[in-house]
GROMACS .gro file of C-alpha atoms in nm:
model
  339
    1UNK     CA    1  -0.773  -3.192   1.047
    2UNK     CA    2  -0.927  -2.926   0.837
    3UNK     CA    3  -1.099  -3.222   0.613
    4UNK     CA    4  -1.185  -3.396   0.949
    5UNK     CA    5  -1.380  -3.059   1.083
    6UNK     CA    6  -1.548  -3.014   0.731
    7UNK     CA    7  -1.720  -3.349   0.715
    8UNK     CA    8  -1.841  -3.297   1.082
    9UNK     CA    9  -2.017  -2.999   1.027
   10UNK     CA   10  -2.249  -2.939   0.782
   11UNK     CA   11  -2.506  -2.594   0.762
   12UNK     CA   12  -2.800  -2.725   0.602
   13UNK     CA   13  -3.013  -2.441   0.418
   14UNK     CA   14  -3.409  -2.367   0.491
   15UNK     CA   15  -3.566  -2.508   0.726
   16UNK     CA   16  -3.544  -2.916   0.842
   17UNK     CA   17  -3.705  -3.153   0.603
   18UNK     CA   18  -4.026  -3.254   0.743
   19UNK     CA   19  -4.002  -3.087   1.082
   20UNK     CA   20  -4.011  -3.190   1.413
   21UNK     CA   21  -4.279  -3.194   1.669
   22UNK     CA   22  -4.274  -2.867   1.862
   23UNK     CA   23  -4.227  -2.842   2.266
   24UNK     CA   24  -4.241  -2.572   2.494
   25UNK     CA   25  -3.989  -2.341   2.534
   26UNK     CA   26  -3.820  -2.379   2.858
   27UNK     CA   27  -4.038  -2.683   2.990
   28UNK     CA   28  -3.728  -2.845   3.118
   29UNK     CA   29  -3.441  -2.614   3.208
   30UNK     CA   30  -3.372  -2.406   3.499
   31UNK     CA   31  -3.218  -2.030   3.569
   32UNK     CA   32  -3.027  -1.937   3.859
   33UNK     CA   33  -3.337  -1.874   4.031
   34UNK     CA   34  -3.494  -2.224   3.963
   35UNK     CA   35  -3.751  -2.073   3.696
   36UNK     CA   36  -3.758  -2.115   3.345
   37UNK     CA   37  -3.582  -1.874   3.102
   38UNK     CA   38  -3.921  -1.656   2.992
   39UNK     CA   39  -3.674  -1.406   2.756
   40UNK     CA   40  -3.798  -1.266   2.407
   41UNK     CA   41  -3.501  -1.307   2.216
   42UNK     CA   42  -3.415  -1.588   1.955
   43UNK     CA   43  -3.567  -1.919   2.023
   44UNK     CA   44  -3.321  -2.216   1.987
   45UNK     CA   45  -3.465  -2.554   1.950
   46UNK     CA   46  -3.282  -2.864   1.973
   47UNK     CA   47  -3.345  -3.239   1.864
   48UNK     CA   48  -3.147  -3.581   1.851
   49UNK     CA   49  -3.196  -3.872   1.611
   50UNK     CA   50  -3.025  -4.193   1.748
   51UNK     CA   51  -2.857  -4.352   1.519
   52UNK     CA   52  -2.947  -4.724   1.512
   53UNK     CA   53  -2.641  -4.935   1.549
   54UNK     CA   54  -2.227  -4.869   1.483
   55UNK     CA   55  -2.060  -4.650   1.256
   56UNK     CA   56  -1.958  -4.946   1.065
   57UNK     CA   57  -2.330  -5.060   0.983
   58UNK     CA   58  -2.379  -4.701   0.851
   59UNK     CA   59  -2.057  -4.637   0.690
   60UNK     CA   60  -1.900  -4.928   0.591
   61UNK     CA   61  -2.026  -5.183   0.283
   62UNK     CA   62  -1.946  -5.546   0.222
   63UNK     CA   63  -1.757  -5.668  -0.052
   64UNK     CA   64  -2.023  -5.896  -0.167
   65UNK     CA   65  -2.282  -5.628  -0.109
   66UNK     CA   66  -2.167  -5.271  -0.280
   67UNK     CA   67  -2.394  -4.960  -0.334
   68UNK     CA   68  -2.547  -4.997  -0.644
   69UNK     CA   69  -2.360  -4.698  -0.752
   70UNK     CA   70  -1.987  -4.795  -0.741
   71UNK     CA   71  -1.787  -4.948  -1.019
   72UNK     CA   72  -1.719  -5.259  -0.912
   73UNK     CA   73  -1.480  -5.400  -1.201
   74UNK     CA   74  -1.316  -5.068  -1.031
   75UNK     CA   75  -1.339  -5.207  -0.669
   76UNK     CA   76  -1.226  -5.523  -0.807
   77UNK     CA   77  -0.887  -5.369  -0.958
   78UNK     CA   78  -0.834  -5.135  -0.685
   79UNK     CA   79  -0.836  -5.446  -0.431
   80UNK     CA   80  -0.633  -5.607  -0.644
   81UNK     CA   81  -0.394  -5.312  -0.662
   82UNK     CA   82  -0.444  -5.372  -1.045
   83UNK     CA   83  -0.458  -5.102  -1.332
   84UNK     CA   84  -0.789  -4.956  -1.374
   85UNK     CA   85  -0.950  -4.631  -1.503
   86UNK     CA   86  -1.309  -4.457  -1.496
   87UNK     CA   87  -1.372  -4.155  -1.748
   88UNK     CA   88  -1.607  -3.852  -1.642
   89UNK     CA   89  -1.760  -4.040  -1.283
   90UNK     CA   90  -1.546  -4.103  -0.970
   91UNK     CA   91  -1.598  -4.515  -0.919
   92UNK     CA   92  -1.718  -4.460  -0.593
   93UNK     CA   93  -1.824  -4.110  -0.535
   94UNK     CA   94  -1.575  -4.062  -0.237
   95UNK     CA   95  -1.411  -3.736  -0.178
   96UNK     CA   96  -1.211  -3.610   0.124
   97UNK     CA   97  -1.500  -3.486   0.320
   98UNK     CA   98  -1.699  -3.798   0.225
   99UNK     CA   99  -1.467  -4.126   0.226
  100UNK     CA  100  -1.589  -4.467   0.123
  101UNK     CA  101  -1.522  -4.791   0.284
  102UNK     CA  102  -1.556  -5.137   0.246
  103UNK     CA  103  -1.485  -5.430   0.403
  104UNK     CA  104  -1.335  -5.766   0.235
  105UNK     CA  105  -1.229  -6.095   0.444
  106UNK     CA  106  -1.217  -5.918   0.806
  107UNK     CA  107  -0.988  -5.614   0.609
  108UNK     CA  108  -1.139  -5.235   0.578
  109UNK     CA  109  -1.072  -5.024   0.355
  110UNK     CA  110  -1.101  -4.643   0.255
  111UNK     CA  111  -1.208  -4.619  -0.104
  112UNK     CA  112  -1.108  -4.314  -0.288
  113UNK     CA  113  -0.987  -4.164  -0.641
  114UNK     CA  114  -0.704  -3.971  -0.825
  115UNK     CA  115  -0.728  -3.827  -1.153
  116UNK     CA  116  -0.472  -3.919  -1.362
  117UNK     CA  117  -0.519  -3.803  -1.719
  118UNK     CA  118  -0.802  -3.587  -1.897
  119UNK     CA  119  -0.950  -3.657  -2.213
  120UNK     CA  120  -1.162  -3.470  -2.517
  121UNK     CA  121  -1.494  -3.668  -2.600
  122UNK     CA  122  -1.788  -3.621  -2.827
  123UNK     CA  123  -2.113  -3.651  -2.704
  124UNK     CA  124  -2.438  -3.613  -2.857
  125UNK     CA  125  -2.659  -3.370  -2.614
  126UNK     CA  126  -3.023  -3.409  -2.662
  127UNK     CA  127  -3.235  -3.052  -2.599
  128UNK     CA  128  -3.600  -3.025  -2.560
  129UNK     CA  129  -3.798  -2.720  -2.696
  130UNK     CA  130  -4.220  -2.646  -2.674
  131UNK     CA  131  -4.316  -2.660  -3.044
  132UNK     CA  132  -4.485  -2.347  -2.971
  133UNK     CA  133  -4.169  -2.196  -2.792
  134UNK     CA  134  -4.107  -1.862  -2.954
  135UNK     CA  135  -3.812  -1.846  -3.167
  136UNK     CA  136  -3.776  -2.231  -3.140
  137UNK     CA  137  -3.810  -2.294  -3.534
  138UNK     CA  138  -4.113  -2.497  -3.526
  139UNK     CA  139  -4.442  -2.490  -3.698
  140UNK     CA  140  -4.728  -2.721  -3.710
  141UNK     CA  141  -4.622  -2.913  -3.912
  142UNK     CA  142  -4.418  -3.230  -3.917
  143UNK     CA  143  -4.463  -3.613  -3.832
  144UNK     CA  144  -4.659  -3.689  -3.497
  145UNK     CA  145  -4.469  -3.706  -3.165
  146UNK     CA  146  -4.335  -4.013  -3.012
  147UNK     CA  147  -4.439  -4.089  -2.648
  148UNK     CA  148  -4.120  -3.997  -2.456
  149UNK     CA  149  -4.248  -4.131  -2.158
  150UNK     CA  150  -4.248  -4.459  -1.950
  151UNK     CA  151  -4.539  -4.618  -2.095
  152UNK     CA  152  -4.392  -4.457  -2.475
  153UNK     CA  153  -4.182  -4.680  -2.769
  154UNK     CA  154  -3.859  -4.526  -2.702
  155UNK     CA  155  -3.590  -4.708  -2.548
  156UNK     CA  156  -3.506  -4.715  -2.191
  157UNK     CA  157  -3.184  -4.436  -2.253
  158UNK     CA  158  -3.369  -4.227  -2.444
  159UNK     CA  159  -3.691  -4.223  -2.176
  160UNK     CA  160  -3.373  -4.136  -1.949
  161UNK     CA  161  -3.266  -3.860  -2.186
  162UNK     CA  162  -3.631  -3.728  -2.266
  163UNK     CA  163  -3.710  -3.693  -1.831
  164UNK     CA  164  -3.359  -3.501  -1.801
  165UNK     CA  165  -3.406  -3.301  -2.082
  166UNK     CA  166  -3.792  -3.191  -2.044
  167UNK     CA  167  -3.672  -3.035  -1.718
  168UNK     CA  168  -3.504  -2.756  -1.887
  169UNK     CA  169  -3.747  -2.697  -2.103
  170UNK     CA  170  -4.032  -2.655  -1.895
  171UNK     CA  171  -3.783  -2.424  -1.685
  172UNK     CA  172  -3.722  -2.157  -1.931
  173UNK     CA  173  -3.909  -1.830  -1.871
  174UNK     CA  174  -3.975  -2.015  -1.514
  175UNK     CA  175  -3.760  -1.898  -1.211
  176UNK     CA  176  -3.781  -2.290  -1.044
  177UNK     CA  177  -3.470  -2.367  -1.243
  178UNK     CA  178  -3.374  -2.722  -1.289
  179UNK     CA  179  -3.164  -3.015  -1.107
  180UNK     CA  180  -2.812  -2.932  -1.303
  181UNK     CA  181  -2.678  -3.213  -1.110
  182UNK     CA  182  -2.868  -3.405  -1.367
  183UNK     CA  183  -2.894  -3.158  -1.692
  184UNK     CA  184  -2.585  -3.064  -1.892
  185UNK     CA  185  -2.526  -2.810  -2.155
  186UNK     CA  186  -2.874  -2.719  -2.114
  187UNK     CA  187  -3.023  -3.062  -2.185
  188UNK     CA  188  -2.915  -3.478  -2.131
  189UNK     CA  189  -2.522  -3.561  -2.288
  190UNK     CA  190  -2.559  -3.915  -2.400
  191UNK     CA  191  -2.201  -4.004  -2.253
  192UNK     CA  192  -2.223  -4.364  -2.223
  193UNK     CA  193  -2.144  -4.569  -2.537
  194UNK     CA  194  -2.451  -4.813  -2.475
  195UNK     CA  195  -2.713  -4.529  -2.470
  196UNK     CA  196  -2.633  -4.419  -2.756
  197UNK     CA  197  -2.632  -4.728  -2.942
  198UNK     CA  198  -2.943  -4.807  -2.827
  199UNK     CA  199  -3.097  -4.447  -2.888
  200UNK     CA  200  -3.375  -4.414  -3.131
  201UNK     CA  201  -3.352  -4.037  -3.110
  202UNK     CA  202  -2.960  -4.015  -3.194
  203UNK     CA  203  -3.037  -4.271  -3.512
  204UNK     CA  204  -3.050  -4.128  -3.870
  205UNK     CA  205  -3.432  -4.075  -3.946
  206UNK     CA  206  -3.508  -4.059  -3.575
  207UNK     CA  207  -3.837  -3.879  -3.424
  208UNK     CA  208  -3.839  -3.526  -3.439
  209UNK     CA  209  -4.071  -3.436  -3.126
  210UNK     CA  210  -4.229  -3.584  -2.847
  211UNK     CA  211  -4.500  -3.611  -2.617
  212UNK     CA  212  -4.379  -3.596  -2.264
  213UNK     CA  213  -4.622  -3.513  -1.980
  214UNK     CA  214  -4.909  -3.394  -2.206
  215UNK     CA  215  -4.639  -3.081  -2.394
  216UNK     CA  216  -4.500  -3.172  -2.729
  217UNK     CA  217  -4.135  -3.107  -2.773
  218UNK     CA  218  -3.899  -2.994  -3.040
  219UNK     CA  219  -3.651  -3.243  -3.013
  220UNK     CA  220  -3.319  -3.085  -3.150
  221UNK     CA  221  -2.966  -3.341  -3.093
  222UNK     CA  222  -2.651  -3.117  -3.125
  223UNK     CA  223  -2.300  -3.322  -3.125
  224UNK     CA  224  -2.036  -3.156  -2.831
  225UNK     CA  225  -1.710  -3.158  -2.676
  226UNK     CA  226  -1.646  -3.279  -2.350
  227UNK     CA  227  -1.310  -3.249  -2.144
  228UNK     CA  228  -1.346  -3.477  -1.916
  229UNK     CA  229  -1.140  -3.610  -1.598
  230UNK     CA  230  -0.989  -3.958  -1.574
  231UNK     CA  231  -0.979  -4.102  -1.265
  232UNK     CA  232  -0.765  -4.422  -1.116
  233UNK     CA  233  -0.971  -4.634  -0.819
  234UNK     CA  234  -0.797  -4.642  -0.460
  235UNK     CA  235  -0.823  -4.895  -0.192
  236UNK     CA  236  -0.633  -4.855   0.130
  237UNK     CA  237  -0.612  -5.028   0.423
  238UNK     CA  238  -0.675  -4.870   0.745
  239UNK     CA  239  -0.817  -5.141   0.981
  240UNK     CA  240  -0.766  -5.534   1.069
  241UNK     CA  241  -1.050  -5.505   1.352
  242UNK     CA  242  -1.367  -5.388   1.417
  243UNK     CA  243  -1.340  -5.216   1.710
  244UNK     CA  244  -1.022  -5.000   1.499
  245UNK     CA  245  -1.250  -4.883   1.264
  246UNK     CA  246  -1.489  -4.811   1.484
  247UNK     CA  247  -1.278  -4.555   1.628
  248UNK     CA  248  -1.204  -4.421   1.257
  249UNK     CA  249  -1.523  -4.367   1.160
  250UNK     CA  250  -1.561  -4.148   1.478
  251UNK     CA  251  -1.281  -4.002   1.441
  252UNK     CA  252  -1.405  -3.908   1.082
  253UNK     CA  253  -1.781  -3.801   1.143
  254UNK     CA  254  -1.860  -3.725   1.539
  255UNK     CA  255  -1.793  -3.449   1.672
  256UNK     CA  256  -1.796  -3.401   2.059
  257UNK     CA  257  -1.815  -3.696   2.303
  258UNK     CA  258  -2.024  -3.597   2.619
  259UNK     CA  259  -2.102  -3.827   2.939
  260UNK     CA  260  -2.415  -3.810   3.086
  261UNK     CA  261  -2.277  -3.875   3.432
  262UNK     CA  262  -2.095  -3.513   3.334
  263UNK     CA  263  -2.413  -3.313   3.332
  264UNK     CA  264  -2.642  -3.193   3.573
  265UNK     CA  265  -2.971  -3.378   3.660
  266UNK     CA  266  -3.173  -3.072   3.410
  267UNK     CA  267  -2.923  -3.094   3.165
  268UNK     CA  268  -2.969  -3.492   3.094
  269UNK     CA  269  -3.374  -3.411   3.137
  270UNK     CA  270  -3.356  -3.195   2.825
  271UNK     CA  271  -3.163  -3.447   2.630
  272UNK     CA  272  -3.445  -3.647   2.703
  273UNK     CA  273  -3.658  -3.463   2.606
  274UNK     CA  274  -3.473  -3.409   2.284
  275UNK     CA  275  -3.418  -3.766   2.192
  276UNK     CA  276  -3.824  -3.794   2.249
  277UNK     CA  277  -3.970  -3.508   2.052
  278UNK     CA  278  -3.747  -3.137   2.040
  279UNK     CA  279  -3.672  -2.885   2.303
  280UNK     CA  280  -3.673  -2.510   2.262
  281UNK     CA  281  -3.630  -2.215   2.511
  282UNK     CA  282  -3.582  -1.825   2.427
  283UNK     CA  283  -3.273  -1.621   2.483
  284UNK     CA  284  -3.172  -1.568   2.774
  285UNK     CA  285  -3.125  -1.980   2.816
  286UNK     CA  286  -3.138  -2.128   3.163
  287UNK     CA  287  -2.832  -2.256   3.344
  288UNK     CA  288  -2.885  -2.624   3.258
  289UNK     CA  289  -2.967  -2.551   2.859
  290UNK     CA  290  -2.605  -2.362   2.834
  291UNK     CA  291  -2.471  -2.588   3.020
  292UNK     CA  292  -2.593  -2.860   2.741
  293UNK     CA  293  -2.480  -2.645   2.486
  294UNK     CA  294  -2.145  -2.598   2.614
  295UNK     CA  295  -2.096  -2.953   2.658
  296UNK     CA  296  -2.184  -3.013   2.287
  297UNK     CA  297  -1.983  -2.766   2.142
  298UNK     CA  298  -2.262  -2.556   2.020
  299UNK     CA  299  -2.106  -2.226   2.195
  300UNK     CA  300  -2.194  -1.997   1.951
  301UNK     CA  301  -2.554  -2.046   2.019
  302UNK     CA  302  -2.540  -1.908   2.362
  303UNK     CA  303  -2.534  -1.558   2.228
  304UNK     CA  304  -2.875  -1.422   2.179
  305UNK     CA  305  -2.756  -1.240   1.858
  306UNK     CA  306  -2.662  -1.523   1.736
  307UNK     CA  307  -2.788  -1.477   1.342
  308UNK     CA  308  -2.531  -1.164   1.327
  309UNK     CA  309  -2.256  -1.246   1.554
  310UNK     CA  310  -2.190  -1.611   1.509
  311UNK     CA  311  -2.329  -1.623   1.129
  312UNK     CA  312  -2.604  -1.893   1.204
  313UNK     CA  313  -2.848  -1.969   0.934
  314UNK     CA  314  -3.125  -2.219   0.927
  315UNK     CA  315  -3.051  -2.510   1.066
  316UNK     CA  316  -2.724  -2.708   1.205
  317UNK     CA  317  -2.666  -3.048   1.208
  318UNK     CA  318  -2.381  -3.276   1.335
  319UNK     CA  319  -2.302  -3.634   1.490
  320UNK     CA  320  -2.251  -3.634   1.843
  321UNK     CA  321  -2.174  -3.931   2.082
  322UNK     CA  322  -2.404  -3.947   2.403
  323UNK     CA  323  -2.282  -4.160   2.645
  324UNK     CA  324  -2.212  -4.515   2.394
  325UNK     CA  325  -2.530  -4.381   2.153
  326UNK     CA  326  -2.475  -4.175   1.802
  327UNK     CA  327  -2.677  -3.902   1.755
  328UNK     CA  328  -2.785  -3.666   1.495
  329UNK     CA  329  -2.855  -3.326   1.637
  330UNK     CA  330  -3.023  -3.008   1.494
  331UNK     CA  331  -3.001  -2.702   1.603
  332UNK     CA  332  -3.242  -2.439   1.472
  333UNK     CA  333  -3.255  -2.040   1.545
  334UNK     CA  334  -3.606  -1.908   1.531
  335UNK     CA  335  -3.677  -1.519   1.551
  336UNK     CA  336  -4.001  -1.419   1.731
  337UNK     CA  337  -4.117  -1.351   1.352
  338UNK     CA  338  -4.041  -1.728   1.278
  339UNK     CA  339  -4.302  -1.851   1.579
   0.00000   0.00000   0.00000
């Protein structure tokens, strides 16, 4: 259940990519005494995405029609129940909190991995350094830079390698920092077997700088050790029908379940006005705006002190099931400093 709660909920950090429009706080809802809450504590603001069609157009992938990501010759053998291994990437990104499916002559399946060995590889790891970078060995001169961009000579994995690696080098002395989902070991580890045949950078003889995004780089190719995970492709059947996975997947990623006919007449008007633009009132909330919030399980938002008693930051978002619609909701807390 625990895995089941974590993939529900998820705090995202900063403020909600590219916002939503803004509505007037307390427009809708009603206190006891038929006014709107006028209070001038935290402001809570609330929106809903629908989510166009079922779970199973969102969640679930064809056979014939895989993300571009997944291994299929691992998809193939884990079908197949068949002996099959991927080194360093899980073959289809699934974890516990995030389960893949896919569905193959009317049969679903959850797609997932185990790791079943660990091995020791050497990789060449390319590193990028400003020929003018202080302690970074380099002088003027040397042979003229290769363009290390799209347009440049190099091959397609070491263009790859050059993008990756650049970042960290334009990051140093520079708090931005740079995607390490991407960079390794400080730079780009040439893992796959291909890349580096193909490499013009890794070859004996091979350029020494270049040119990427009008800076000149150092280019310096040190040879590592990698311990790295094996991992053995799972496919497992959980559902002969539709309308059984249907009830998986919300089993798996929506949380509460409300019907409107359960709400008051305000309550449903400010999920209206949710789904249309975004609804906000400040603490203290009318009757019929805790009453939503209640009914979604959003509880801890009632309090006014809500940052420091319920640990609250930036902005929430979960699934939610409104009468036979999906929705993504966001909740965000803004002080009066944040208006």
């Amino acid at each position: 259940m625990d895995d089941l709660t974590s993939s529900r909920r998820r705090l995202l950090v900063g403020a909600l990519a590219g916002g939503v429009g803004a509505a007037a706080a307390g427009c809708l809802g009603t206190d006891s005494d038929g006014d709107a809450g006028d209070g001038d504590g935290a402001e809570l603001r609330i929106s809903l995405s629908r989510v166009d069609g079922s779970l199973r157009d969102r969640y679930v992938h064809s056979r014939d029609d895989p993300p571009e990501e997944w291994d299929e010759a691992a998809l193939d053998a884990a079908l197949a129940d068949e002996s099959y291994a991927t080194q360093h990437r899980k073959p289809f990104f699934a974890s516990p909190d995030d389960p893949a499916y896919v569905l193959r002559d009317g049969t679903y399946y959850r797609l997932g991995s185990v790791v079943v060995d660990e091995v020791v590889e050497t990789c060449p790891v390319l590193r990028l350094f400003e020929v003018d970078d202080e302690g970074s060995g380099s002088d003027d001169g040397g042979e003229s830079p290769v363009d290390g961009g799209e347009e440049g000579d190099l091959p397609q994995a070491d263009q790859r390698a050059v993008h990756i690696a650049h970042f960290v080098a334009r990051s140093r002395g520079d708090a931005g920092g740079y995607p390490v989902g991407l960079v390794e070991r400080g730079g780009y580890a040439y893992r796959a077997e291909a890349a580096r045949a193909e490499s013009a950078l890794l070859a004996d003889g091979g350029p020494d700088r270049v040119m990427y995004k009008d800076s000149t780089y150092r280019v310096e190719i040190e040879r590592e050790r990698f311990h790295e995970a094996v991992y053995r492709p799972i496919a497992e059947t959980v559902a002969e029908s539709p309308e059984r996975m249907e009830g998986i997947l919300r089993a798996t990623f929506v949380g509460p379940s409300v019907a409107p006919d359960d709400l008051s007449a305000e309550s449903r008007r400010i999920v209206e006005e949710a789904d249309m633009e975004e609804y906000a009132e400040t603490h203290p909330y009318s009757d019929a705006y805790v009453e939503l919030l209640r009914a979604i399980d959003a509880r801890p938002f009632i309090d006014g002190n809500v940052r420091k008693d319920a640990g609250v930051r930036g902005v929430e978002e979960e699934m939610l099931r409104y009468g036979d619609d999906y929705y993504e909701r966001y909740l965000r807390i803004l002080d009066e400093e944040d208006n």
